[in-house]
MMTF fields as JSON, N, C-alpha, C and O atoms, coordinates in Angstrom:
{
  "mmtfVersion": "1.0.0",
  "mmtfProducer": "UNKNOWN",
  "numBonds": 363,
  "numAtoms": 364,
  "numGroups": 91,
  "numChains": 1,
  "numModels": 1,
  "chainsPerModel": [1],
  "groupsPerChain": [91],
  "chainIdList": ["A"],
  "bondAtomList": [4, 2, 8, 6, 12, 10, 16, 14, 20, 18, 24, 22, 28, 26, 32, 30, 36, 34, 40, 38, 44, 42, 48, 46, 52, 50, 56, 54, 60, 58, 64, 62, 68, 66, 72, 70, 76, 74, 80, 78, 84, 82, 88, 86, 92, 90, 96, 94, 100, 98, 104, 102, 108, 106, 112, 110, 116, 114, 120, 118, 124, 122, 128, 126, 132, 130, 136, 134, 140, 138, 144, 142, 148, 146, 152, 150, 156, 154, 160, 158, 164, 162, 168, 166, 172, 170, 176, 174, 180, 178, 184, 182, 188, 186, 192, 190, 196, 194, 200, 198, 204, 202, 208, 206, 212, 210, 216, 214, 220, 218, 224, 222, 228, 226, 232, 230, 236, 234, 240, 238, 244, 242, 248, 246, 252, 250, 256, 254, 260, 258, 264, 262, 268, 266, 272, 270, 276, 274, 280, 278, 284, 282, 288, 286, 292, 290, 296, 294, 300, 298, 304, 302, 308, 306, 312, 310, 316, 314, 320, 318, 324, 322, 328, 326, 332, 330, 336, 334, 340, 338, 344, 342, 348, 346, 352, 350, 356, 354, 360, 358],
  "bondOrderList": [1, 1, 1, 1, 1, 1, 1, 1, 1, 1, 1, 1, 1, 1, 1, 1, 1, 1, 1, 1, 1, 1, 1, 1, 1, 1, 1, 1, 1, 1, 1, 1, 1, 1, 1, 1, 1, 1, 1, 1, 1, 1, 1, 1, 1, 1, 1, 1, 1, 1, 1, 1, 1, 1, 1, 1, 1, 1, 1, 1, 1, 1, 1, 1, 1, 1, 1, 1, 1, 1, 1, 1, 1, 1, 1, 1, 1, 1, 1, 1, 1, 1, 1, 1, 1, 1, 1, 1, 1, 1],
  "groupList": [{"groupName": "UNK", "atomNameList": ["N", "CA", "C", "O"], "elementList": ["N", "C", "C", "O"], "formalChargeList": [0, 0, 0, 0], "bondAtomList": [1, 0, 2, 1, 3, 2], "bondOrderList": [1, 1, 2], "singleLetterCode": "X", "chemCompType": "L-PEPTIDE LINKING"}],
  "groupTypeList": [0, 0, 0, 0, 0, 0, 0, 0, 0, 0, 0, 0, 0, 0, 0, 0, 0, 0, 0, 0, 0, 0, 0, 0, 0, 0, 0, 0, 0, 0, 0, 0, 0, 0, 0, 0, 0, 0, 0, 0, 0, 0, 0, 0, 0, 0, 0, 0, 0, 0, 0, 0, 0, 0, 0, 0, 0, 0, 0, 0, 0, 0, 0, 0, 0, 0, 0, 0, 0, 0, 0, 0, 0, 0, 0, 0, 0, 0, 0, 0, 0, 0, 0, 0, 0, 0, 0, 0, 0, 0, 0],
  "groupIdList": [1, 2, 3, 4, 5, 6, 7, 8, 9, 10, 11, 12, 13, 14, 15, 16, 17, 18, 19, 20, 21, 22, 23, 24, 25, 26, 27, 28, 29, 30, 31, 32, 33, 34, 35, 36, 37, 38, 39, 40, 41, 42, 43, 44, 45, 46, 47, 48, 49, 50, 51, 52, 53, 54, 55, 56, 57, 58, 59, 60, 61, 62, 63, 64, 65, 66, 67, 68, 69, 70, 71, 72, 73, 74, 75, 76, 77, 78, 79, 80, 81, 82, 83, 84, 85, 86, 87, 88, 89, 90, 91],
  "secStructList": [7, 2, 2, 2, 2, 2, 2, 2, 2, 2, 6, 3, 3, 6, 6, 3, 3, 1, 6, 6, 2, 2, 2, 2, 2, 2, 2, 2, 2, 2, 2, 2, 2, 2, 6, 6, 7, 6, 6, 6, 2, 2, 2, 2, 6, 2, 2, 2, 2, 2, 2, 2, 2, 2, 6, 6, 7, 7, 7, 7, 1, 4, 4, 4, 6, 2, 2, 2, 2, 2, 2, 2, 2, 2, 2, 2, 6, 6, 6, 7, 1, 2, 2, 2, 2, 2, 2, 2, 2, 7, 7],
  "xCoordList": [54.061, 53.091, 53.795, 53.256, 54.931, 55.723, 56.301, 56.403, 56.847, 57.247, 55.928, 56.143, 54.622, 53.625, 53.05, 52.375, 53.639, 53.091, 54.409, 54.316, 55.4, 56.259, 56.275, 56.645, 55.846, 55.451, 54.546, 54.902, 53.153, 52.374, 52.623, 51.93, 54.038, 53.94, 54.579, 54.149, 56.171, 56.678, 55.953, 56.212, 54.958, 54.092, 53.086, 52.167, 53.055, 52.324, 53.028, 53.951, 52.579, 52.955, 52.246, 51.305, 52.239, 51.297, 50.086, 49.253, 49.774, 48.449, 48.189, 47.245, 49.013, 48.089, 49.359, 50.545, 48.492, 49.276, 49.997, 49.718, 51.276, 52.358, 51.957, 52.119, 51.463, 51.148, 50.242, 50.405, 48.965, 47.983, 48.554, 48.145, 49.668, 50.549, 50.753, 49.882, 51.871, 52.174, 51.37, 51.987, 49.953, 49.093, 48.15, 48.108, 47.65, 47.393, 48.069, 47.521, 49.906, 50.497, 50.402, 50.457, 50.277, 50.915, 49.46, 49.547, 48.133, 47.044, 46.706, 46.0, 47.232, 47.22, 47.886, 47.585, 49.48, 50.705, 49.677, 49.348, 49.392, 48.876, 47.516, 47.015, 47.122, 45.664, 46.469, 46.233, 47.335, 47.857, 48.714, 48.972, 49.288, 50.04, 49.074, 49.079, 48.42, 47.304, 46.502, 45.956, 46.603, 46.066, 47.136, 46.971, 48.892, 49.847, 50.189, 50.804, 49.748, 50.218, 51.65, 51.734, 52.376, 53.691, 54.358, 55.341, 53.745, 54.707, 54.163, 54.81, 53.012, 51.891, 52.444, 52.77, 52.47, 52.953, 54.416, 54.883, 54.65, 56.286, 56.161, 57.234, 55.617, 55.575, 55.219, 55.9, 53.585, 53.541, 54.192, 54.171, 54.671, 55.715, 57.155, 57.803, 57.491, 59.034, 58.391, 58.955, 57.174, 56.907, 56.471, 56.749, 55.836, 55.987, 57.31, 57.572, 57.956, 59.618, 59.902, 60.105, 59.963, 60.425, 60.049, 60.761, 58.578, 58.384, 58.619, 58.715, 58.701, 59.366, 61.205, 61.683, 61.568, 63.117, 63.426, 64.068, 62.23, 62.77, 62.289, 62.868, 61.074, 60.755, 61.037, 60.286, 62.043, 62.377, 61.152, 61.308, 60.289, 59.447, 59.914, 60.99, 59.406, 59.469, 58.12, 57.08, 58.674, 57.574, 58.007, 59.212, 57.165, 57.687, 58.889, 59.081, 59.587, 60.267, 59.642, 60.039, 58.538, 57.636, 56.872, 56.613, 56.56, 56.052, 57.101, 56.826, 58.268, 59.267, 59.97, 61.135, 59.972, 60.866, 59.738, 60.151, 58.488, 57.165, 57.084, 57.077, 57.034, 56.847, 58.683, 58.592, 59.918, 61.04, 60.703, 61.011, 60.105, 59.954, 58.778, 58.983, 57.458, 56.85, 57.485, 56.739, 58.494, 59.361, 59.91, 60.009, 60.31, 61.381, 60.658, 60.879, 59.623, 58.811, 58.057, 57.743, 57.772, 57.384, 58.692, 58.718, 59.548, 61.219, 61.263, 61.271, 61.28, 61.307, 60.564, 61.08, 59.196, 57.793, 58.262, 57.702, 59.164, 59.163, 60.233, 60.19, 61.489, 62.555, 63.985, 64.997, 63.776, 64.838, 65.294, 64.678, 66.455, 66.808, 67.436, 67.291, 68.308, 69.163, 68.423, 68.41, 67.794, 66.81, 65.884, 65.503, 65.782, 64.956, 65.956, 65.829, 66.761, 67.698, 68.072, 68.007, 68.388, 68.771, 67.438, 67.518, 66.283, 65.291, 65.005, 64.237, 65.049, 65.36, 66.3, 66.13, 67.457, 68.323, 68.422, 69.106, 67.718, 67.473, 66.379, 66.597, 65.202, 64.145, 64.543, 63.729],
  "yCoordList": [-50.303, -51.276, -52.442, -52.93, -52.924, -53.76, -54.297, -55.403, -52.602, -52.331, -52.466, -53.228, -51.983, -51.779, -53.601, -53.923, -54.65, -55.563, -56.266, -56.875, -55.897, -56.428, -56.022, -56.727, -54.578, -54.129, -54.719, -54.923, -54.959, -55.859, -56.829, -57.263, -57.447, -58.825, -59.16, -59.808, -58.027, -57.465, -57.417, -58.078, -56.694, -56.377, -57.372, -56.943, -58.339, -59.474, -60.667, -61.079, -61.497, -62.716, -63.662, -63.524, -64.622, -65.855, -65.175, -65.481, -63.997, -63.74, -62.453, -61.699, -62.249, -60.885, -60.236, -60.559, -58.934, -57.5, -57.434, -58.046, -56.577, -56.663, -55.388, -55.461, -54.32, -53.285, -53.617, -53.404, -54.245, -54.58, -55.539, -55.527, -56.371, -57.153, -56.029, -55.731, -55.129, -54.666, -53.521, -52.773, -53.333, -52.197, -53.449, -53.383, -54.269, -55.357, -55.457, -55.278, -55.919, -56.51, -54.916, -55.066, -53.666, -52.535, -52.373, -52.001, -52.812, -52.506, -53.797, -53.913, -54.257, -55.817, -55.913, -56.464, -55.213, -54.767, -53.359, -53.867, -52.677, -51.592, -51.763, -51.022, -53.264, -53.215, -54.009, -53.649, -55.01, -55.964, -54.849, -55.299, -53.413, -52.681, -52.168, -52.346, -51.693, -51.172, -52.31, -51.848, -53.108, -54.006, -54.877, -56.002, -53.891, -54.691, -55.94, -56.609, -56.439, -58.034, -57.697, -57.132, -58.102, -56.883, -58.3, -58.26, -59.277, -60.562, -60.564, -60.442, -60.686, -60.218, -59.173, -59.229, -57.972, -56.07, -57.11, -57.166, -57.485, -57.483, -58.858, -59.24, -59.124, -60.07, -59.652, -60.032, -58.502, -57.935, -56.472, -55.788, -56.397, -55.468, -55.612, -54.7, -56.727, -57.469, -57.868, -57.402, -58.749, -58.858, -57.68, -57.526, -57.157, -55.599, -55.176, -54.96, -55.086, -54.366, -55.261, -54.772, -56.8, -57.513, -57.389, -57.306, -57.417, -57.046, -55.753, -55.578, -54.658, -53.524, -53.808, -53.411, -54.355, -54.01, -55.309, -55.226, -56.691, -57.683, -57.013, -57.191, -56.246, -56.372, -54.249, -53.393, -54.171, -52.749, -51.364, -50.266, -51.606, -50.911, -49.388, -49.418, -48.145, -47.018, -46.432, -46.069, -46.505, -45.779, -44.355, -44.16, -43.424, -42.309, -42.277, -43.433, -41.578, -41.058, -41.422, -42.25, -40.422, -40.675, -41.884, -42.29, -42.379, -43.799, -45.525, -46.701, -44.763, -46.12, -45.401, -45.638, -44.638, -44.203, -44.776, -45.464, -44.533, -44.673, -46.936, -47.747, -46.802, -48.353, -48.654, -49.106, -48.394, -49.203, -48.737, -49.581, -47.577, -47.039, -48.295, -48.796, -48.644, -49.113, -50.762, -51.595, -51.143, -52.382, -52.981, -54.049, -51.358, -51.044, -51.27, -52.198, -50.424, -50.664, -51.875, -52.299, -52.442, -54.122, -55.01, -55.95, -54.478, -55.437, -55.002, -55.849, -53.804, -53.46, -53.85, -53.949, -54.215, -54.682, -56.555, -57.386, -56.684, -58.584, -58.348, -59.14, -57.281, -57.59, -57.738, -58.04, -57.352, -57.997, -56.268, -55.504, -55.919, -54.777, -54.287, -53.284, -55.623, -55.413, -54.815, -53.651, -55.863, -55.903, -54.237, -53.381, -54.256, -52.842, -51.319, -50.534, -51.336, -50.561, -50.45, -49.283, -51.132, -51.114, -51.059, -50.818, -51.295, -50.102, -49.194, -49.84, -48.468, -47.29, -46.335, -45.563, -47.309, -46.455, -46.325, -45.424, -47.253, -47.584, -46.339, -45.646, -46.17, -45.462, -44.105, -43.182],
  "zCoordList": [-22.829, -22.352, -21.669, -20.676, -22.107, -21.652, -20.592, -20.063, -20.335, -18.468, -17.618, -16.675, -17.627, -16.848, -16.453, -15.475, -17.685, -17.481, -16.332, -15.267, -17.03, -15.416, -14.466, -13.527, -14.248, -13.283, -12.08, -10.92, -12.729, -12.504, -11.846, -10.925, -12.406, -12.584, -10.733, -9.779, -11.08, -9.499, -8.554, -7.549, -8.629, -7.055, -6.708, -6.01, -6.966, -6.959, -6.542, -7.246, -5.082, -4.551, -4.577, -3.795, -5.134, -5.444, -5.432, -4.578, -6.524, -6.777, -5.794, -6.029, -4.751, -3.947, -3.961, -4.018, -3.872, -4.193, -3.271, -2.24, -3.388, -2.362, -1.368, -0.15, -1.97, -1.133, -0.443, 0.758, -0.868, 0.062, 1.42, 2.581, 0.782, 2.109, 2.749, 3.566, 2.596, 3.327, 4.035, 4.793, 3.818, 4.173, 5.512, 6.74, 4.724, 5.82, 7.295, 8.383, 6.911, 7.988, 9.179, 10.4, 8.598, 9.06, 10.282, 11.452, 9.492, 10.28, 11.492, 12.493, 11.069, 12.152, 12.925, 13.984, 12.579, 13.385, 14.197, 15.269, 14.177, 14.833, 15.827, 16.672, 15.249, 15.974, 17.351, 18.504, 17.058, 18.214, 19.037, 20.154, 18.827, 19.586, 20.309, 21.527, 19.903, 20.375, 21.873, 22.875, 21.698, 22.791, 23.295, 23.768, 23.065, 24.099, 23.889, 24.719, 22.546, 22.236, 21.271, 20.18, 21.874, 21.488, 20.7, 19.96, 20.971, 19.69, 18.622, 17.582, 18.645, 17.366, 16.46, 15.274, 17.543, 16.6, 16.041, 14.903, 16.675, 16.42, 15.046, 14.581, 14.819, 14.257, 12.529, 11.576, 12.421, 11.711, 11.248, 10.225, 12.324, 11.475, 10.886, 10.372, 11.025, 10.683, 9.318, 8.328, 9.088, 8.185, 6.909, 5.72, 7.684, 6.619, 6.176, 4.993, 6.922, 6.894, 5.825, 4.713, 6.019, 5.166, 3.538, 2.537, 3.742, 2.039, 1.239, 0.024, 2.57, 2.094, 1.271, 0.208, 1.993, 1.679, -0.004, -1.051, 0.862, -0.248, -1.96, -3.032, -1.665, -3.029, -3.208, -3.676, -2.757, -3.199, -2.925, -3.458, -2.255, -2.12, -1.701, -1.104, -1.854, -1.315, -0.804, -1.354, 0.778, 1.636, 2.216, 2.373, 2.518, 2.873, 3.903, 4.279, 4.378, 5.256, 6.969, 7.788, 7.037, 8.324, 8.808, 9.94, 7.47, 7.504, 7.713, 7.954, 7.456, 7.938, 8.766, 8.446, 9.67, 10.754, 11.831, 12.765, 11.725, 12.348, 12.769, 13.695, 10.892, 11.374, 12.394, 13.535, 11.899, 12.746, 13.952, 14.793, 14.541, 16.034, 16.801, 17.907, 15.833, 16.551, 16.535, 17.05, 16.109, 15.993, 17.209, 17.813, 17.268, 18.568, 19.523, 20.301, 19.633, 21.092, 21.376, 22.489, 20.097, 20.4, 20.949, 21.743, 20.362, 20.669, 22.655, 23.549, 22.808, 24.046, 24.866, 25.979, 24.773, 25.457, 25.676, 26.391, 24.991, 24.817, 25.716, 26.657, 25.789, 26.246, 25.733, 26.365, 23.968, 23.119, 22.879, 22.136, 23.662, 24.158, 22.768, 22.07, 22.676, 21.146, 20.063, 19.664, 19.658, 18.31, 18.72, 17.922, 19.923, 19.852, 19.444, 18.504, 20.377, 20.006, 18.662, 18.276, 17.935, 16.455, 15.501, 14.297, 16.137, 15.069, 15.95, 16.662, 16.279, 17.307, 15.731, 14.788, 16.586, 15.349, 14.079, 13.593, 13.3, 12.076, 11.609, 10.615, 12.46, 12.314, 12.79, 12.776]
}
C-alpha cells in the first residue's frame, strides 16, 4: 500500500497528473503542427519531452521516436537546423 501512495505522490505536479501533462502538451503540440504554428508545436513538445525524461516516464518506442520527429520538423519549420537535426537523430 505504501509504494502505490508514493507512487501517487510522483506523478503529480502541484496537484495535476503528470500524464495528463504530458497527454495535454502532446495534443496541443499536434493541434498547432497541424496549422503550421511551428513555435507553438515546438514549444509543446519540448515541454512534453521535458516531463517525460524529468520525471522518468516510459513511453512507447513509436510514440517518442514520433514525438522527437515532430520536434525536429517544428525545429526545421523555425530554421533551428541544429536543434532539428539532433531530434531527428535522437528519434
Amino acid at each position: 500500500m505504501g509504494n502505490r501512495v508514493l507512487l501517487l505522490v510522483l506523478l503529480r505536479i502541484n496537484g495535476e497528473d503528470i500524464f495528463e501533462s504530458v497527454r495535454s502538451s502532446l495534443g496541443l503540440g499536434e493541434k498547432a503542427l497541424q496549422r503550421s504554428e511551428w513555435y507553438e508545436a515546438s514549444s509543446y513538445y519540448e515541454k512534453a519531452l521535458k516531463l517525460v525524461r524529468e520525471h522518468g516516464l516510459v513511453i512507447n518506442v513509436a510514440a517518442e521516436s514520433q514525438l522527437y520527429n515532430n520536434v525536429g520538423w517544428a525545429a526545421y519549420q523555425l530554421g533551428e537546423y541544429d536543434k532539428a537535426l539532433m531530434r531527428y537523430e535522437t528519434g
